[in-house]
Short mmCIF file of C-alpha atoms in Angstrom, two decimals:
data_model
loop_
_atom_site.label_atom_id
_atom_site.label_comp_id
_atom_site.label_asym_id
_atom_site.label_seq_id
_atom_site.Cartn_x
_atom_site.Cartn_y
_atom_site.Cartn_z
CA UNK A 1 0.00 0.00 0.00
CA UNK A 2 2.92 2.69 0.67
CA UNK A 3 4.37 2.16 -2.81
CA UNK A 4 0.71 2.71 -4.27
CA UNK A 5 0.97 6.28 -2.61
CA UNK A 6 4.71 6.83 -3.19
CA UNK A 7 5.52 9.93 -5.60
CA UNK A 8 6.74 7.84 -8.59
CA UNK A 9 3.11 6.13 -8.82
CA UNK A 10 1.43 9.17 -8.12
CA UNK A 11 2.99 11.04 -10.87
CA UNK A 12 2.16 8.31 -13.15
CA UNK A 13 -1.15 8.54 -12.49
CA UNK A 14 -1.07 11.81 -13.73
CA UNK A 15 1.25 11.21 -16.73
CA UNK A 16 -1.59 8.44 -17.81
CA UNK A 17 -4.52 11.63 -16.97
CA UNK A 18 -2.65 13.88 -19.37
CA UNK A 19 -2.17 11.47 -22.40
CA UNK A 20 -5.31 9.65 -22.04
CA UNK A 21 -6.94 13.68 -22.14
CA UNK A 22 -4.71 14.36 -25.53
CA UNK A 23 -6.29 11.04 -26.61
CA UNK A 24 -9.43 12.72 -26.30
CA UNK A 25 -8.60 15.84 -27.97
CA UNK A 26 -7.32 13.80 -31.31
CA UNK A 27 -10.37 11.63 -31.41
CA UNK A 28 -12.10 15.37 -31.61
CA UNK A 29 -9.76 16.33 -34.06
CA UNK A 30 -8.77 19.06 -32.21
CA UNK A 31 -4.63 18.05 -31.73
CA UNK A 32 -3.46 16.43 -34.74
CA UNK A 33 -2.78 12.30 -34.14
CA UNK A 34 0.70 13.02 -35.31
CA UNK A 35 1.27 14.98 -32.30
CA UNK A 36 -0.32 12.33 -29.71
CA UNK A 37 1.78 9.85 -31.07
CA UNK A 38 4.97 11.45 -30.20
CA UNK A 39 3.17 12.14 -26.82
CA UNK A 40 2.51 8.43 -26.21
CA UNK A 41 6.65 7.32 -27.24
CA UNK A 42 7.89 10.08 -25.33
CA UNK A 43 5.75 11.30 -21.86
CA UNK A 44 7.90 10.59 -19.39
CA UNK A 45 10.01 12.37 -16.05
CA UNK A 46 12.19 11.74 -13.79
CA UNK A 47 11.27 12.34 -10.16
CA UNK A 48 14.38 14.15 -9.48
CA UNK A 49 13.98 16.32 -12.20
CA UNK A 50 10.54 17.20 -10.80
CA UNK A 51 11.93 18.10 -7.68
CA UNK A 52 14.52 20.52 -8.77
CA UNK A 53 11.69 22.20 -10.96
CA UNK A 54 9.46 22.59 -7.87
CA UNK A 55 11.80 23.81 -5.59
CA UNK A 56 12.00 27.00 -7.45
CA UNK A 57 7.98 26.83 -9.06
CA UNK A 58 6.87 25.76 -5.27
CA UNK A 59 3.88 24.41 -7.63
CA UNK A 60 4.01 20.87 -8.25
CA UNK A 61 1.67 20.11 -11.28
CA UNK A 62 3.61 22.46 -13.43
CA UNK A 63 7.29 21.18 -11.96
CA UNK A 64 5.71 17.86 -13.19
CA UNK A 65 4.58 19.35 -16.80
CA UNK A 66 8.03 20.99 -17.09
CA UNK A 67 9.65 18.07 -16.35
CA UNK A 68 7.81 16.01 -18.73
CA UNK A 69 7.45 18.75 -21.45
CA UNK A 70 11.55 18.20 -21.45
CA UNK A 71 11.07 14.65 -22.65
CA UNK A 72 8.76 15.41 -25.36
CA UNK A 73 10.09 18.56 -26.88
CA UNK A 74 7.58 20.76 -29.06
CA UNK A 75 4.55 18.58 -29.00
CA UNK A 76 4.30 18.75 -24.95
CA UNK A 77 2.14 22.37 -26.33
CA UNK A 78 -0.69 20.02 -26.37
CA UNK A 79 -0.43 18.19 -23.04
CA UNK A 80 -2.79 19.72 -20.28
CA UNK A 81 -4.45 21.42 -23.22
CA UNK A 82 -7.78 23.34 -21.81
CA UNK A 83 -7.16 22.07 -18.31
CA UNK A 84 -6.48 23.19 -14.84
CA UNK A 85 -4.61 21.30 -11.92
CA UNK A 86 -7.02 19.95 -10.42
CA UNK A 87 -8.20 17.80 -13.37
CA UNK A 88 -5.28 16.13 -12.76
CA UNK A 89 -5.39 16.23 -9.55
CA UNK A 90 -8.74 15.01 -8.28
CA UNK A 91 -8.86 12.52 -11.41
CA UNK A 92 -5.42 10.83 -10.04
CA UNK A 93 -6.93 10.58 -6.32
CA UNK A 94 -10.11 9.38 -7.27
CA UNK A 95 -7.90 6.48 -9.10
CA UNK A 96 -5.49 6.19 -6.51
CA UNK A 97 -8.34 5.89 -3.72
CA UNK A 98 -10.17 3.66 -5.86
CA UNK A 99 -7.23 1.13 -5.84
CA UNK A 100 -6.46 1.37 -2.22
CA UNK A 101 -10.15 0.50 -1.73
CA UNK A 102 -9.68 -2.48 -4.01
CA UNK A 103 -6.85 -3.59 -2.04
CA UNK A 104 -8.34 -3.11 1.41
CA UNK A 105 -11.46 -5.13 0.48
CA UNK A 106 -9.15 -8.08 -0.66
CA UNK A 107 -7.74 -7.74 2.80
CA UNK A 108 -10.79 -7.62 4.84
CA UNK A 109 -11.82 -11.14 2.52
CA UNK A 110 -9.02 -12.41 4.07
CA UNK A 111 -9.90 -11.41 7.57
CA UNK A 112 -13.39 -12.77 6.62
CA UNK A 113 -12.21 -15.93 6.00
CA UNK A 114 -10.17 -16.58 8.85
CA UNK A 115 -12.95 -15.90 11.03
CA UNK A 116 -15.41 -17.49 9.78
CA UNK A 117 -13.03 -20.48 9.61
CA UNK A 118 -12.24 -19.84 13.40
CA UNK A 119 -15.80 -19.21 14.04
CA UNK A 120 -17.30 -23.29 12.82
CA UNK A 121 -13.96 -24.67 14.49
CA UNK A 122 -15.51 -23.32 17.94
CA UNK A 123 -18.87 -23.38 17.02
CA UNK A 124 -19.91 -25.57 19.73
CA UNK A 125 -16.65 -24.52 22.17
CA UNK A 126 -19.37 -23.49 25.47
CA UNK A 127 -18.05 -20.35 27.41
CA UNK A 128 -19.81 -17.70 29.32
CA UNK A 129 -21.33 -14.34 27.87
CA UNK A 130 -20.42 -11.54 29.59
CA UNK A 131 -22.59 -8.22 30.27
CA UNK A 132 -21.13 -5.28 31.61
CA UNK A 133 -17.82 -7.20 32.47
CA UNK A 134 -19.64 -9.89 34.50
CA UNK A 135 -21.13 -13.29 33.96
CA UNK A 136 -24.34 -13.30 32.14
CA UNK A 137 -25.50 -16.84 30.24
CA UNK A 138 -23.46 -18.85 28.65
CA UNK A 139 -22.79 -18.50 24.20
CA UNK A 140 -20.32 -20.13 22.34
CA UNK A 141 -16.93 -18.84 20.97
CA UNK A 142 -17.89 -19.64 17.64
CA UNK A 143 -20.79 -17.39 18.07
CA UNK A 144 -18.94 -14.32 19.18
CA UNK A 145 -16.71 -15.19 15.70
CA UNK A 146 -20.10 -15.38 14.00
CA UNK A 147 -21.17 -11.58 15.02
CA UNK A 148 -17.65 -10.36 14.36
CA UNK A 149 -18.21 -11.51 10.85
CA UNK A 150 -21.36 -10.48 10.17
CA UNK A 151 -20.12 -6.77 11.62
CA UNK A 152 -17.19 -7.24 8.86
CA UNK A 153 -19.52 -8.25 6.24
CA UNK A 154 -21.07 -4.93 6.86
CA UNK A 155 -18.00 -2.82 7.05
CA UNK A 156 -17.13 -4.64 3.39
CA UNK A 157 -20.60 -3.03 1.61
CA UNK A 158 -19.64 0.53 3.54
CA UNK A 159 -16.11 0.40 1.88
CA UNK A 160 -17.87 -0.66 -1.80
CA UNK A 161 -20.01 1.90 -1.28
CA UNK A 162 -17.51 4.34 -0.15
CA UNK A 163 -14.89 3.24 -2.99
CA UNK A 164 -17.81 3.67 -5.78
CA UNK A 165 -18.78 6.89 -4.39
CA UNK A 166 -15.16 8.16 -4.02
CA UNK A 167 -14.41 7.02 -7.52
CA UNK A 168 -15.46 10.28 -9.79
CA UNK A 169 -12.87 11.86 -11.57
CA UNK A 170 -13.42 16.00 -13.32
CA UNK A 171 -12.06 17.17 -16.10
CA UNK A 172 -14.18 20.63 -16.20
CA UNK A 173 -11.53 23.13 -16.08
CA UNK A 174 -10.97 26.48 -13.64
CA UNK A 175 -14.18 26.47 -12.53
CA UNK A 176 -16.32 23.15 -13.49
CA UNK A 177 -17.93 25.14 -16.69
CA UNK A 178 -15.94 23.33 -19.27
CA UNK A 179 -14.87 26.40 -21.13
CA UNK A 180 -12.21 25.13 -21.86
CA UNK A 181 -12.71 21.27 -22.35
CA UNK A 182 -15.50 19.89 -23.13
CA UNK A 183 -17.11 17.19 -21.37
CA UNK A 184 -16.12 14.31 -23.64
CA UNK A 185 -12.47 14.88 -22.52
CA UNK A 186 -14.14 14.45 -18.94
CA UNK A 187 -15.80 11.30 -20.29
CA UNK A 188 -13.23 9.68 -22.13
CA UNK A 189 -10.36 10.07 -19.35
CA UNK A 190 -12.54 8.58 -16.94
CA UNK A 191 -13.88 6.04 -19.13
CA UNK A 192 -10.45 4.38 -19.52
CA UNK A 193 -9.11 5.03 -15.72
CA UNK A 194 -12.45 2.97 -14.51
CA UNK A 195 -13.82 5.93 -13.11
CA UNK A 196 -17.18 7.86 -13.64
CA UNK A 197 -17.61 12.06 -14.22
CA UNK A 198 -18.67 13.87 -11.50
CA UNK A 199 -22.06 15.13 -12.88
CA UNK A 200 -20.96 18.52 -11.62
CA UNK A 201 -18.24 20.41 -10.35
CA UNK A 202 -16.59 23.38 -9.25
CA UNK A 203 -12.35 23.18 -9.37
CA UNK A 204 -13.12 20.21 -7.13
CA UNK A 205 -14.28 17.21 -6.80
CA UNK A 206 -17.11 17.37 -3.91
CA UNK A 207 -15.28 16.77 -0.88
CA UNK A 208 -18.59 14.60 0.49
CA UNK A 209 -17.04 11.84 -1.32
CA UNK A 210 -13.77 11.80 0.51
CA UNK A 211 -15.90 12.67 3.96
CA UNK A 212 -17.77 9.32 3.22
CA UNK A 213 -14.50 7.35 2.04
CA UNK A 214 -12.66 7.77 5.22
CA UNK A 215 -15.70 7.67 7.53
CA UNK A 216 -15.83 4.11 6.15
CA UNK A 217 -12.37 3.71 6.59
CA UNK A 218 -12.92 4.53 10.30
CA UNK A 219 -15.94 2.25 11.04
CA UNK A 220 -14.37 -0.28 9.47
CA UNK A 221 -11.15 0.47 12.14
CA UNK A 222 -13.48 0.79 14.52
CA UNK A 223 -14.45 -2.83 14.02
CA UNK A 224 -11.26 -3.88 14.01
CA UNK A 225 -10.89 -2.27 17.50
CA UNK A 226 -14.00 -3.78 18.69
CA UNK A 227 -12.59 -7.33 18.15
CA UNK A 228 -8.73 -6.46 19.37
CA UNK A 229 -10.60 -4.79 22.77
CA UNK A 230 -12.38 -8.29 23.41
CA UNK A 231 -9.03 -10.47 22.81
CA UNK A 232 -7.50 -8.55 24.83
CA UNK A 233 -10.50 -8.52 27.59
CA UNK A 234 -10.25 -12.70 27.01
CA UNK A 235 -6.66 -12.45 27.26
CA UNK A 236 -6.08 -11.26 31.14
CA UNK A 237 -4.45 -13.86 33.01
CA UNK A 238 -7.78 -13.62 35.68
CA UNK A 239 -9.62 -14.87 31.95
CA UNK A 240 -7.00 -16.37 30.18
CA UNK A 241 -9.50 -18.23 27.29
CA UNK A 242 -7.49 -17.00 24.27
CA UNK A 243 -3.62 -15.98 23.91
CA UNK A 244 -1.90 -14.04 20.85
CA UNK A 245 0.09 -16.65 19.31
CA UNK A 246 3.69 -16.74 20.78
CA UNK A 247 6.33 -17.40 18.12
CA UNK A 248 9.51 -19.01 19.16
CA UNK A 249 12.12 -16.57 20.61
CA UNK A 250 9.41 -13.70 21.06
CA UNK A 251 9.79 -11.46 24.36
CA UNK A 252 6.62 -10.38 26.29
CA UNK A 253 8.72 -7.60 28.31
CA UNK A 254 11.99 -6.06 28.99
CA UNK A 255 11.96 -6.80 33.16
CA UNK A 256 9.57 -9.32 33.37
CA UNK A 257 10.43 -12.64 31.30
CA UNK A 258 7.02 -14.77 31.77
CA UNK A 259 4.92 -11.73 30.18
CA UNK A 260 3.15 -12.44 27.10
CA UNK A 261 1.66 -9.08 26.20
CA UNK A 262 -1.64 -9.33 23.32
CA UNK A 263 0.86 -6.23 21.77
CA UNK A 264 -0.80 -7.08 17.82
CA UNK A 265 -4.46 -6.33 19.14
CA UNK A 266 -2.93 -3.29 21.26
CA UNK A 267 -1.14 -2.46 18.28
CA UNK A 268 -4.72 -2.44 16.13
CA UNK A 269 -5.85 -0.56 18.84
CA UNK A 270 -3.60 2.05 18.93
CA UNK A 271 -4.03 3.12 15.20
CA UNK A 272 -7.71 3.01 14.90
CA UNK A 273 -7.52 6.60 16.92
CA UNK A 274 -5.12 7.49 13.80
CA UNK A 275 -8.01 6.51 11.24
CA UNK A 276 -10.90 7.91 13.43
CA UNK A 277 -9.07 11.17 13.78
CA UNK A 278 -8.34 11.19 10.23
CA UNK A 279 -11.85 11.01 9.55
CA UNK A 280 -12.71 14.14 11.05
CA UNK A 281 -10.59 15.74 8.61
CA UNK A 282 -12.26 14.98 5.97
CA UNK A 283 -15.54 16.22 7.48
CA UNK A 284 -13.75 19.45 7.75
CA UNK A 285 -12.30 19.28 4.51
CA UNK A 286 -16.06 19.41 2.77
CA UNK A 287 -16.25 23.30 3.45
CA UNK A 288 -14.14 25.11 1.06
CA UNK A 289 -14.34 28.75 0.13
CA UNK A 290 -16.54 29.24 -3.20
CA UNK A 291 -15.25 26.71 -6.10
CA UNK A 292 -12.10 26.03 -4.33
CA UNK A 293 -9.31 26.87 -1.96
CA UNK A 294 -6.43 24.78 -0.87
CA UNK A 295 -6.72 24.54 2.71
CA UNK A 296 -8.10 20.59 2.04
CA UNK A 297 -5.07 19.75 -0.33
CA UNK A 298 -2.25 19.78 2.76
CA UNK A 299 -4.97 17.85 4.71
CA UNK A 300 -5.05 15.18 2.41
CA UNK A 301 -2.01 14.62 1.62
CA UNK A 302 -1.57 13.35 4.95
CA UNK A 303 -4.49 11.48 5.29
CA UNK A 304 -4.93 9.71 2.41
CA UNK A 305 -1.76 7.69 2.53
CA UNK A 306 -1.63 7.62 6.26
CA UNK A 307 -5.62 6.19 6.37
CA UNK A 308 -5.10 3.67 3.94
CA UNK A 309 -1.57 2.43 4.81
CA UNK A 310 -2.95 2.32 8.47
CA UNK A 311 -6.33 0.04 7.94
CA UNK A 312 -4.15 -2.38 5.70
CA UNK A 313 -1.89 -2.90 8.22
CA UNK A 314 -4.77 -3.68 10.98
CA UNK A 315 -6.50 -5.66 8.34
CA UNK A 316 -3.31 -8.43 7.98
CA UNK A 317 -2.25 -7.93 11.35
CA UNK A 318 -5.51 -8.99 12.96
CA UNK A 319 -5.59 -11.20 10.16
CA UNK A 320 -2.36 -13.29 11.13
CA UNK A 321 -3.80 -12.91 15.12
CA UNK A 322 -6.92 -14.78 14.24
CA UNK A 323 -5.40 -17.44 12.12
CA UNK A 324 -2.67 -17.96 15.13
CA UNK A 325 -4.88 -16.98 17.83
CA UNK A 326 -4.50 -19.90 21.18
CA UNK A 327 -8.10 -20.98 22.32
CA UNK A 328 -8.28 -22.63 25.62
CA UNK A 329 -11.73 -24.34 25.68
CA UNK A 330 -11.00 -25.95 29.00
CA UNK A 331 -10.33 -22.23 30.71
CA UNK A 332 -13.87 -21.24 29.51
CA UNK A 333 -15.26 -24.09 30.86
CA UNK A 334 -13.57 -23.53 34.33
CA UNK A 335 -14.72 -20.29 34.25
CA UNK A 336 -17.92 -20.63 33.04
CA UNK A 337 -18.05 -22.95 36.26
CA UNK A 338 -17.10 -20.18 38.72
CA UNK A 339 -20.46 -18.55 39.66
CA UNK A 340 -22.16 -22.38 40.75
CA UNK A 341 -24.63 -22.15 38.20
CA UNK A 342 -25.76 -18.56 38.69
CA UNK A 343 -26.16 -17.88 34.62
CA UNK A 344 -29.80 -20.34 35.24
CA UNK A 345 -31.58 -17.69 37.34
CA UNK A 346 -33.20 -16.48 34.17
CA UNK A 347 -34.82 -19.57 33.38
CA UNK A 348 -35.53 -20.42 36.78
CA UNK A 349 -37.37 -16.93 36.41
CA UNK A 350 -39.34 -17.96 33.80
CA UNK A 351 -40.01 -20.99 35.50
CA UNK A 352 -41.95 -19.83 38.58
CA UNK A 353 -43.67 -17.09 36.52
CA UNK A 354 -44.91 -19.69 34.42
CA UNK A 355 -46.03 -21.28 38.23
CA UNK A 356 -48.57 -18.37 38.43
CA UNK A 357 -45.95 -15.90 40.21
CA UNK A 358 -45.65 -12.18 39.94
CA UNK A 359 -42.70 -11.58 38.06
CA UNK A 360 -41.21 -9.19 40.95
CA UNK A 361 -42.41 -12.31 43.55
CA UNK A 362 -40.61 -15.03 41.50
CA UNK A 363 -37.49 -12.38 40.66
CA UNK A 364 -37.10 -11.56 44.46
CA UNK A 365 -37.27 -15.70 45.43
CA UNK A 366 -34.17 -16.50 42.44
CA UNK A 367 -32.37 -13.32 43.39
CA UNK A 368 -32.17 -14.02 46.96
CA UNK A 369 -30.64 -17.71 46.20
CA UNK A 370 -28.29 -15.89 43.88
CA UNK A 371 -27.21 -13.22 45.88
CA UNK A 372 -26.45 -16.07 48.46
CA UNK A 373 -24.56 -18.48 46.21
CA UNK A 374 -22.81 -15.37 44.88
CA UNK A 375 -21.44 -14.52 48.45
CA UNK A 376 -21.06 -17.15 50.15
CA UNK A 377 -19.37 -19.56 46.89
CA UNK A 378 -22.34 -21.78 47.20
CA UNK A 379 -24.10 -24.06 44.49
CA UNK A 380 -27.13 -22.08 42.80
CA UNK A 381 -29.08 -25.22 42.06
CA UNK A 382 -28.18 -26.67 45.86
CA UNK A 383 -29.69 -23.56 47.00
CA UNK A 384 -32.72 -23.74 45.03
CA UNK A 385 -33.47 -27.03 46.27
CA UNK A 386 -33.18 -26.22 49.63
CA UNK A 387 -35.26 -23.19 49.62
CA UNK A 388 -38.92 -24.59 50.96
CA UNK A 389 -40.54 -21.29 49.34
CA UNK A 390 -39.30 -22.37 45.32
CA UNK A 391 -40.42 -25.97 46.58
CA UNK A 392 -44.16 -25.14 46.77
CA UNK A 393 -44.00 -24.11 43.15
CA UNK A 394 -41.27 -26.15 41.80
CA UNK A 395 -40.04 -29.68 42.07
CA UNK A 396 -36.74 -31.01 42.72
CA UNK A 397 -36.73 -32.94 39.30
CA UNK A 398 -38.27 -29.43 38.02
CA UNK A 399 -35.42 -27.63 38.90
CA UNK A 400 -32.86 -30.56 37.97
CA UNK A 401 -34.51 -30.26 34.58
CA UNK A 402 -33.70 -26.14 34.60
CA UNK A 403 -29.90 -26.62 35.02
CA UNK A 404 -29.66 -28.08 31.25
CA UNK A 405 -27.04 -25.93 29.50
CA UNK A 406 -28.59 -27.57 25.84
CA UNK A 407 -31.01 -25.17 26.42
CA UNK A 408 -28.75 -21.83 26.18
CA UNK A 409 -27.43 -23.48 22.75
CA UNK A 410 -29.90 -24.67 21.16
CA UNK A 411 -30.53 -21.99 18.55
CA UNK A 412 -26.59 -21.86 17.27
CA UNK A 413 -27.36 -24.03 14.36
CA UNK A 414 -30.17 -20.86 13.25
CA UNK A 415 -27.33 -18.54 13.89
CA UNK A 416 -24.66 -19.28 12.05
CA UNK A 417 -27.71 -20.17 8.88
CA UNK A 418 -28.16 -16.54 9.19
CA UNK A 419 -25.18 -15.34 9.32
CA UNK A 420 -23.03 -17.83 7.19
CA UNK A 421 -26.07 -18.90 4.90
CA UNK A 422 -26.36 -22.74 4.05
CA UNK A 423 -22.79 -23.38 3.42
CA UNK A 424 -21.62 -24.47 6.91
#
């Protein structure tokens, strides 16, 4: 991704702008073919050229025509015939955000796939959901997989979206009139890059389109976050149910040798603030003074490298820490062990409700037994059976029957159909 937004390729992007737009101009007849031929053998630069030309233009589209109209000789009169620099401009980052897009998605199928892969391996691996930090009823690992994929699968139609709306390219001169060039120029340029015309302009391209681009880029982080928060949660030694893969000869800490730190998902962590941040820029940048002023152009020249470079790291790092991720099915079931049974007071609940209880009556008789089993390290169920008040509604095979875990699983299957479709 850093080469894609290195100043070689970027200048080639608008090399390829400029011929493609003399292309257009010949097909008019309006430069003669001869002339577009010499264009094609000869367009070329050489970046250090370019930067000895801007260092005394301080104006980099026309260090970059110079420097090219040196390699073509007479004929370079007819490269960026009728435009302005932001043709170029906003035409080559349309393109150039386009492809990042295209390479992010491939990474986030990747990320896809290695949790859904993750997510049928532990399908049926039982540990305890968690509310609020503290023991709720019990899920499945595969299951919180499942929802981190179906969050991703959303987060991969937001950056379509976002890299088709982004993807508009103007060739419509100082002030989007096309005085100077007329729209099939526009058209044809953005025909061959893969791009579409912005149906109207001023200078710019609408900065709404970049606004959406990297708010997608920072939801999408965001996700990214969301899943490198809760392996690190899981990863506490008090939890301990999953571990960052350890590679041989890896060091946790500097002072403390037994330390294995989850330092990928802090890591993921750490630079979705850089993306979120990034995308408040580009809300700002959607105000500009009439058809145009500058103040977005530093902006983005920071952000749209350092956005797109940062989410495609995340995207293979968290990547690699799912396929390598350590699961400890045995911890979860320890733990899921540690409250005596407390995650049943729901369906105890419901069971003396459906006795012909209040629901306040039936909540106070469970919560008392919890509270109890909760402080004193007690069994729930032991409780319950020794508690002559449930007795008169429920039986001891009754409540036997309640403490059936089966139950809290039995609608996994329905899950993952919905989620993963048919395939698994």
């Amino acid at each position: 991704m850093g080469q894609w937004w290195s100043d070689e390729n970027r200048y080639r992007v608008w090399l390829r702008i400029e011929v493609l737009a003399c292309q257009a101009w010949a097909e008019m007849g309006i430069v003669p073919a001869e002339a577009v031929k010499v264009i094609e053998q000869k367009a070329d630069f050489e970046l250090s050229r370019i930067e000895v030309i801007e260092a005394e233009t301080r104006h980099d589209v026309i260090a970059f025509l110079t420097a090219v109209a040196e390699k073509v000789g007479p004929e370079s009169r007819y490269i960026h015939y009728g435009l302005t620099s932001s043709d170029v401009l906003d035409t080559a980052l349309a393109y150039l955000l386009k492809g990042a897009a295209e390479r992010l998605l491939a990474d986030l199928d990747g990320l896809m796939a290695a949790v859904r892969e993750r997510a049928f391996e532990h399908k049926n691996t039982v540990m305890i959901g968690r509310s609020h930090g503290m023991h709720a009823e019990p899920i499945t690992f595969g299951l919180k997989l499942a929802v981190w994929y179906d969050e991703l699968a959303r987060q991969k139609r937001r950056l379509e979206a976002a890299r088709d709306d982004v993807a508009a390219g103007k060739l419509s001169g100082a002030v989007g009139t096309f005085a100077n060039v007329p729209p099939e120029v526009e058209a044809f340029v953005c025909r061959e890059l893969g791009l579409k015309p912005a149906p109207a302009s001023t200078q710019i391209v609408q900065r709404d389109r970049h606004a959406e681009f990297f708010t997608a880029l920072a939801v999408t982080a965001g996700s990214l976050e969301k899943i490198a928060v809760e392996i690190r949660h899981l990863m506490r030694t008090e939890v301990r149910e999953v571990a960052e893969g350890f590679g041989k000869g890896q060091k946790g800490s500097s002072a403390m040798p037994h330390k294995r730190n989850p330092v990928g998902a802090e890591n993921i962590s750490g630079l979705a603030r850089v993306v979120r941040a990034n995308a408040l820029i580009a809300l700002e940048n959607m105000a500009l003074w009439h058809e145009r002023d500058i103040s977005h152009s530093s902006a983005e020249r920071v952000i749209c490298p350092d956005s797109t470079i940062a989410l495609d790291y995340m995207l293979v790092r968290l990547t690699g820490l799912i396929d390598n991720l350590d699961v400890y099915p045995e911890r979860m079931r320890a733990n899921l062990e540690k409250t005596g049974g407390l995650y049943y007071s729901q369906r105890v609940l419901l069971a003396l409700t459906g006795k012909g209880l209040i629901r306040d009556q039936a909540y106070r008789l469970v919560q008392r037994n919890a509270l109890k089993a909760w402080n004193e390290d007690l069994s729930f169920k032991a409780l319950l059976l020794a508690d002559p008040e449930v007795g008169k509604h429920l039986s001891a095979e009754e409540i036997e029957g309640l403490f059936d875990l089966d139950y809290h699983l039995k609608h996994i299957d329905a899950i993952f159909e919905r989620v993963f479709g048919q395939e698994g």
